[in-house]
XYZ file of C-alpha atoms in Angstrom:
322
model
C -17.376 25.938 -3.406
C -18.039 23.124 -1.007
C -16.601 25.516 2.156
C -19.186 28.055 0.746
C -22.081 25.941 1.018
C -21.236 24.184 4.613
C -20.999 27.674 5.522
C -24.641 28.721 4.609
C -25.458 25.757 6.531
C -23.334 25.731 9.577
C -22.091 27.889 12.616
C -21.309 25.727 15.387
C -17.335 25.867 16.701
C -17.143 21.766 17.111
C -17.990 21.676 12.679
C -15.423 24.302 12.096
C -12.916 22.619 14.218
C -13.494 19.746 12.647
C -12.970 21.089 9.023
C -10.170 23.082 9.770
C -8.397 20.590 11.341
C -8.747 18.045 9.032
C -7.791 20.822 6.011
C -4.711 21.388 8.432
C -3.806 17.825 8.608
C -4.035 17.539 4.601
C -1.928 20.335 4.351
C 0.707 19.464 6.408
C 0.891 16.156 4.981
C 1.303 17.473 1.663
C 3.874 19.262 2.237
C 6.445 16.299 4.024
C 5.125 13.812 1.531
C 5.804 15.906 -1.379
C 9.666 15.748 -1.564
C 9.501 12.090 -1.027
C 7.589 10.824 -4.241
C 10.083 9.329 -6.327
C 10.771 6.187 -3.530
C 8.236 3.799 -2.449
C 7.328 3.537 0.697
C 6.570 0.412 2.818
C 3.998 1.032 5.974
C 4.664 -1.386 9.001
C 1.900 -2.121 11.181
C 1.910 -3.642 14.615
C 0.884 -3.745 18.233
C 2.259 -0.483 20.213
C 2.587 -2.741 23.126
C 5.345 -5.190 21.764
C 7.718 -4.943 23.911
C 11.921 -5.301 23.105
C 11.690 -9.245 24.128
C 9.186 -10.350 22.078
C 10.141 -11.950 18.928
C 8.254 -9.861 16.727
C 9.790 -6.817 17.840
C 13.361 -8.128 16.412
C 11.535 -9.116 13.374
C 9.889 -5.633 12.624
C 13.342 -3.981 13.067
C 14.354 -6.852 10.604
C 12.197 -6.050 7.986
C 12.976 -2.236 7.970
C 16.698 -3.042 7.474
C 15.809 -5.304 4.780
C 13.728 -2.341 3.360
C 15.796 0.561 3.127
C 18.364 -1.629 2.064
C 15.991 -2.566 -1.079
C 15.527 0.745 -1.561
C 12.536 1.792 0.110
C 11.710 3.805 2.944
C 9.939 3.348 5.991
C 6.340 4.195 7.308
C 4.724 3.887 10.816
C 2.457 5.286 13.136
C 5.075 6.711 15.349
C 4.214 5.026 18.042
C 5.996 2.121 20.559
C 6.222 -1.422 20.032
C 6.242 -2.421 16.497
C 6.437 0.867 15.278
C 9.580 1.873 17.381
C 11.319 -1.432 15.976
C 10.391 -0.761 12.701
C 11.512 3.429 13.059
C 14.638 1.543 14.587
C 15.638 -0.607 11.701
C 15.213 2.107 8.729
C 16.982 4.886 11.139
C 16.440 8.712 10.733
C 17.283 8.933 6.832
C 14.966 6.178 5.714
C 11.819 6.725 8.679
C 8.415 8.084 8.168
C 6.226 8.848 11.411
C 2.368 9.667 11.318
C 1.385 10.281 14.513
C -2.160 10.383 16.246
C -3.429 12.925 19.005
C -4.225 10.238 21.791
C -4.990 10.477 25.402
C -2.393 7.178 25.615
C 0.446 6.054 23.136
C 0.777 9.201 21.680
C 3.778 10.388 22.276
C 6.311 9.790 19.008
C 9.187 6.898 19.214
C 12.642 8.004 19.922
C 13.894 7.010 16.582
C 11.652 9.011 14.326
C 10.754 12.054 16.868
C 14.093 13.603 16.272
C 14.037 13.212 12.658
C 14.308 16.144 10.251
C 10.787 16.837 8.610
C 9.829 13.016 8.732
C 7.281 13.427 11.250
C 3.508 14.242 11.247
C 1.120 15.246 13.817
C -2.443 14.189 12.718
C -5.308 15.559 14.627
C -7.591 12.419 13.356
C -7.645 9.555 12.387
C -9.367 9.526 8.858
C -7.172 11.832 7.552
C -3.917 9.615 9.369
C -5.615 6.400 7.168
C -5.830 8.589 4.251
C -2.572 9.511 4.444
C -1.403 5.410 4.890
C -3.322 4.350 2.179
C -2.564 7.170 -0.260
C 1.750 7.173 0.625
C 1.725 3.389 0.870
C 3.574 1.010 -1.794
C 3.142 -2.064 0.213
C 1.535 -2.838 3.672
C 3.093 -5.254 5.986
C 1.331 -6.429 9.237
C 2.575 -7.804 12.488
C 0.588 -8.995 15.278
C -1.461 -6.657 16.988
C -5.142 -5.516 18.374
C -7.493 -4.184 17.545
C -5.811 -0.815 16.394
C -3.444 -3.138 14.164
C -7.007 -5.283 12.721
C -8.431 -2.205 11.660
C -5.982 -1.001 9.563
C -5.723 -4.374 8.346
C -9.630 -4.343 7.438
C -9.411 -0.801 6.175
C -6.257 -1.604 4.003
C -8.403 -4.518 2.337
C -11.165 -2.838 1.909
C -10.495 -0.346 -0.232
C -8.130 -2.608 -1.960
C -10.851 -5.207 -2.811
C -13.476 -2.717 -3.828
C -11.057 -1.032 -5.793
C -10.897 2.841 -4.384
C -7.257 2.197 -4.413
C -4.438 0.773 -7.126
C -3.214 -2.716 -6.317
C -0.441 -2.636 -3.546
C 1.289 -5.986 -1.817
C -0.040 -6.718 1.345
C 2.092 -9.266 3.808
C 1.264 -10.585 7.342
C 4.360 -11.119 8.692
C 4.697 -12.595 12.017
C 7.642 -15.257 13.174
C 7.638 -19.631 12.026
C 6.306 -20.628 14.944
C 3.990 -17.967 15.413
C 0.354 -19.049 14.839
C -1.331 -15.421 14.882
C -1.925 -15.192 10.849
C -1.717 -18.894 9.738
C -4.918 -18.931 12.355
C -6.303 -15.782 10.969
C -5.775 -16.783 7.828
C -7.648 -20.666 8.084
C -10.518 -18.898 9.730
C -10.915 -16.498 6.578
C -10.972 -19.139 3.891
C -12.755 -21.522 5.597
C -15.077 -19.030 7.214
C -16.046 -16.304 5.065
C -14.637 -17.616 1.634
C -17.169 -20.257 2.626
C -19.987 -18.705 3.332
C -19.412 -16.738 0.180
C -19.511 -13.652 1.701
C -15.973 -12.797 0.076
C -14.462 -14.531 -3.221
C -12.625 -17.141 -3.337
C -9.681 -15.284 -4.955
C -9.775 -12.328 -2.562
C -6.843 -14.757 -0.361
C -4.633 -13.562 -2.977
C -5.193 -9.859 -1.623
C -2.501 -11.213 0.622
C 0.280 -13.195 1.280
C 2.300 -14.270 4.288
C 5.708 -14.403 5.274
C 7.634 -14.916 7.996
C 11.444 -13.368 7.348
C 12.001 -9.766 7.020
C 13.917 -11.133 3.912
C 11.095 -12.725 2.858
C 8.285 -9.797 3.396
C 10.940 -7.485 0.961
C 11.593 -10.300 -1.376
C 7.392 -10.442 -1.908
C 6.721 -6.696 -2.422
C 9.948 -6.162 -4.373
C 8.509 -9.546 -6.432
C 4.929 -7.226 -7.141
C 6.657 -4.277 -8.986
C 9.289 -6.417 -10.584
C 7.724 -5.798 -13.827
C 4.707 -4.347 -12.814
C 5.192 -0.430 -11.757
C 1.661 1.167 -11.413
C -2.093 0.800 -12.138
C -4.555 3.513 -12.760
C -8.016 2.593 -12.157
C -11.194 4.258 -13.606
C -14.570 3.190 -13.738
C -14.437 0.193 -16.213
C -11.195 -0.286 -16.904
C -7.437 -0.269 -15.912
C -4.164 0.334 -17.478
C -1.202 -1.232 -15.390
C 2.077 0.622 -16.193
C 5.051 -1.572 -16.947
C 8.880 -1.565 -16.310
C 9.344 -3.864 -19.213
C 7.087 -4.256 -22.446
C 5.229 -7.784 -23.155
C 6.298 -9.951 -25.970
C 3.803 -10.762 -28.115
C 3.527 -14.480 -27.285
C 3.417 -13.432 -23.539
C 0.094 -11.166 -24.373
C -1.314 -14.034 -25.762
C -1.052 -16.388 -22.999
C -2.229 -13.540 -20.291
C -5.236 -13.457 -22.663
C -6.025 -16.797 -22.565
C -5.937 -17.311 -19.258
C -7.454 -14.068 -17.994
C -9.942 -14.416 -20.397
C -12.268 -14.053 -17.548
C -11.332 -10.987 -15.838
C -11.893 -9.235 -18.911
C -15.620 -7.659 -19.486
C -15.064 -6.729 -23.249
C -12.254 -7.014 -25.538
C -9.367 -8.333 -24.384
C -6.071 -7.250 -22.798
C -4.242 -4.676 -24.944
C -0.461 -3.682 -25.057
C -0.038 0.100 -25.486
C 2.196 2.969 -24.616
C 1.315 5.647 -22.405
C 2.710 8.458 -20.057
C 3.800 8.068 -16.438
C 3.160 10.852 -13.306
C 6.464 11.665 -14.254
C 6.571 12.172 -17.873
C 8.204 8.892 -18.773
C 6.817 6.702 -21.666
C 5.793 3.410 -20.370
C 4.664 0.256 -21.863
C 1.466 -0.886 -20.465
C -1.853 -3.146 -20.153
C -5.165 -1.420 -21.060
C -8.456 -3.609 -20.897
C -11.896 -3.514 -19.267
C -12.477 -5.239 -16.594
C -14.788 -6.364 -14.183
C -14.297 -4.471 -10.074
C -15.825 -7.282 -8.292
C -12.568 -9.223 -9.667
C -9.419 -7.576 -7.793
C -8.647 -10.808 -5.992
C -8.114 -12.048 -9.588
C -6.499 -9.290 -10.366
C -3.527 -10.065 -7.974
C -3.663 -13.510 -9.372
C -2.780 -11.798 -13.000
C 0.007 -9.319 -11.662
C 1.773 -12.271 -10.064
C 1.414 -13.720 -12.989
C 2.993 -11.526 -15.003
C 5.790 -10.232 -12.600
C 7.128 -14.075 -13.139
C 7.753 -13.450 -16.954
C 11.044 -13.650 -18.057
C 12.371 -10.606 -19.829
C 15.289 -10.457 -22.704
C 18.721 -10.301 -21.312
C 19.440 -6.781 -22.910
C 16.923 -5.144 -20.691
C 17.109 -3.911 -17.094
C 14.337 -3.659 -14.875
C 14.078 -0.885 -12.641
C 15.262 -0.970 -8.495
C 11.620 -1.809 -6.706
C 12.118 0.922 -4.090
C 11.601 3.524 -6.595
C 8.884 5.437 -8.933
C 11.101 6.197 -11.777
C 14.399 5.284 -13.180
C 17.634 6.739 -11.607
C 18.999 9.030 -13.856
C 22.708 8.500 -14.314
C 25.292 11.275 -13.146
């Protein structure tokens, strides 16, 4: 129906290129994404001009080691530098490459261009970002310009307004590397200040500074967490291990605030993939995702009982035993 009415309204080649192009990129993206659901995926990004030398570049292929090794797989932009390393340290088995039409940098990194259906060609870039967003489990950030900064702003964006579920988010950049710890100061003390952001919204992210230690973070958020499904006024946040009662009370009484009516409610409802879950249902208030964060920390540090076993982080649904 939509097609049908830009149709009435337009004729020109330069709209129709741009809707069939975008409509191509969806589809193709679709269709690599689709067999690929069940694992999480963690999206590196970083400068394309990092070069082998520089510290960072060891530390992206690092982290993608560290990844795969938890279980997840690996998404980049395709492109050099931190991208390359980060292609690199998953390998062909564990990479995912979304690349970018460019008139510079746009030619695909060794390590992903020869692999198997794990590369895309995106004719834009909002339909590349949609892809990020919607495919991403966790985002993890190295140095970079202003390429790197706007997928960083993006990212947060639409996390702290809510037109996406809660994923981690870690700047990651070597010890005695100042570029986030800067970043970072100037953010609190800048626009947390001037109350132009809230001061919870510094929980949006975190910061790390290991490969190790970027894994150990966003396999730390779906510990018992798993999923959150977001709708106008309220949430329900999918569990990988039910709440004891005592444990509902104390989220309630502490999180009293995020709540707009009611309070927090433990209930059981059906995953994307058919599987019963245990979960959180309340109302709550949008404007509040930085406390939000606060609560899912929160509760991924419960202890569970020793009978039960919590699922692997790198993936959407239990593994079914042979």
């Amino acid at each position: 129906m939509s097609l049908l009415q830009v149709s009435r309204h337009e004729r020109g080649q330069d709209e129709w290129r741009l809707i069939s192009g975008a409509l191509a990129d969806i589809s193709e993206a679709l269709e690599v994404f689709h067999p690929h659901r069940d694992t999480r995926k963690i999206t590196v990004f970083g400068s394309a001009r990092t070069v082998a030398s520089d510290p960072c570049y060891g530390l992206a292929e690092q982290l993608a080691r560290c990844a795969v090794e938890a279980g997840f797989e690996v998404m980049t932009g395709a492109g050099g530098g931190i991208m390359e390393a980060a292609n690199s340290g998953a390998g062909c088995e564990a990479s995912i490459g979304l690349n970018v039409d460019l008139p510079f940098e746009q030619h695909a990194n060794r390590f992903v261009s020869s692999c198997d259906g794990r590369l895309l060609h995106f004719r834009y870039f909002f339909t590349r970002k949609l892809f990020f967003l919607r495919e991403s489990d966790a985002l993890v950030v190295l140095p970079g310009g202003f390429g790197t900064l706007d997928e960083l702003f993006e990212s947060l964006t639409l996390i702290q307004t809510g037109r996406t579920p809660p994923i981690p988010l870690v700047l990651l950049a070597p010890e005695d590397d100042s570029f986030w710890s800067g970043w970072q100061r100037d953010l609190n003390e800048g626009l947390a200040a001037r109350g132009v952001i809230s001061p919870e919204d510094g929980d949006l992210l975190s910061e790390a500074h290991t490969g190790e230690e970027a894994v150990a973070r966003i396999s730390h958020f779906y510990r018992l967490f798993h999923s959150a499904r977001l709708g106008d006024d309220r949430i329900e946040l999918l569990l990988n291990a039910a709440l004891q009662s005592e444990q509902l009370k104390a989220l309630n009484l502490q999180f009293d605030d995020l709540v707009d009516e009611g309070v927090i409610q433990a209930r059981d409802t059906v995953d994307d993939h058919g599987l019963l879950r245990p979960c959180l249902h309340f109302h709550f208030d949008r404007r509040r995702i930085g406390r939000l964060y606060q609560l899912l920390d929160v509760l991924n540090s419960l202890p569970v009982p020793p009978d039960q076993v919590l699922e692997q982080p790198g993936r959407r649904q239990p593994i079914t035993p042979p």
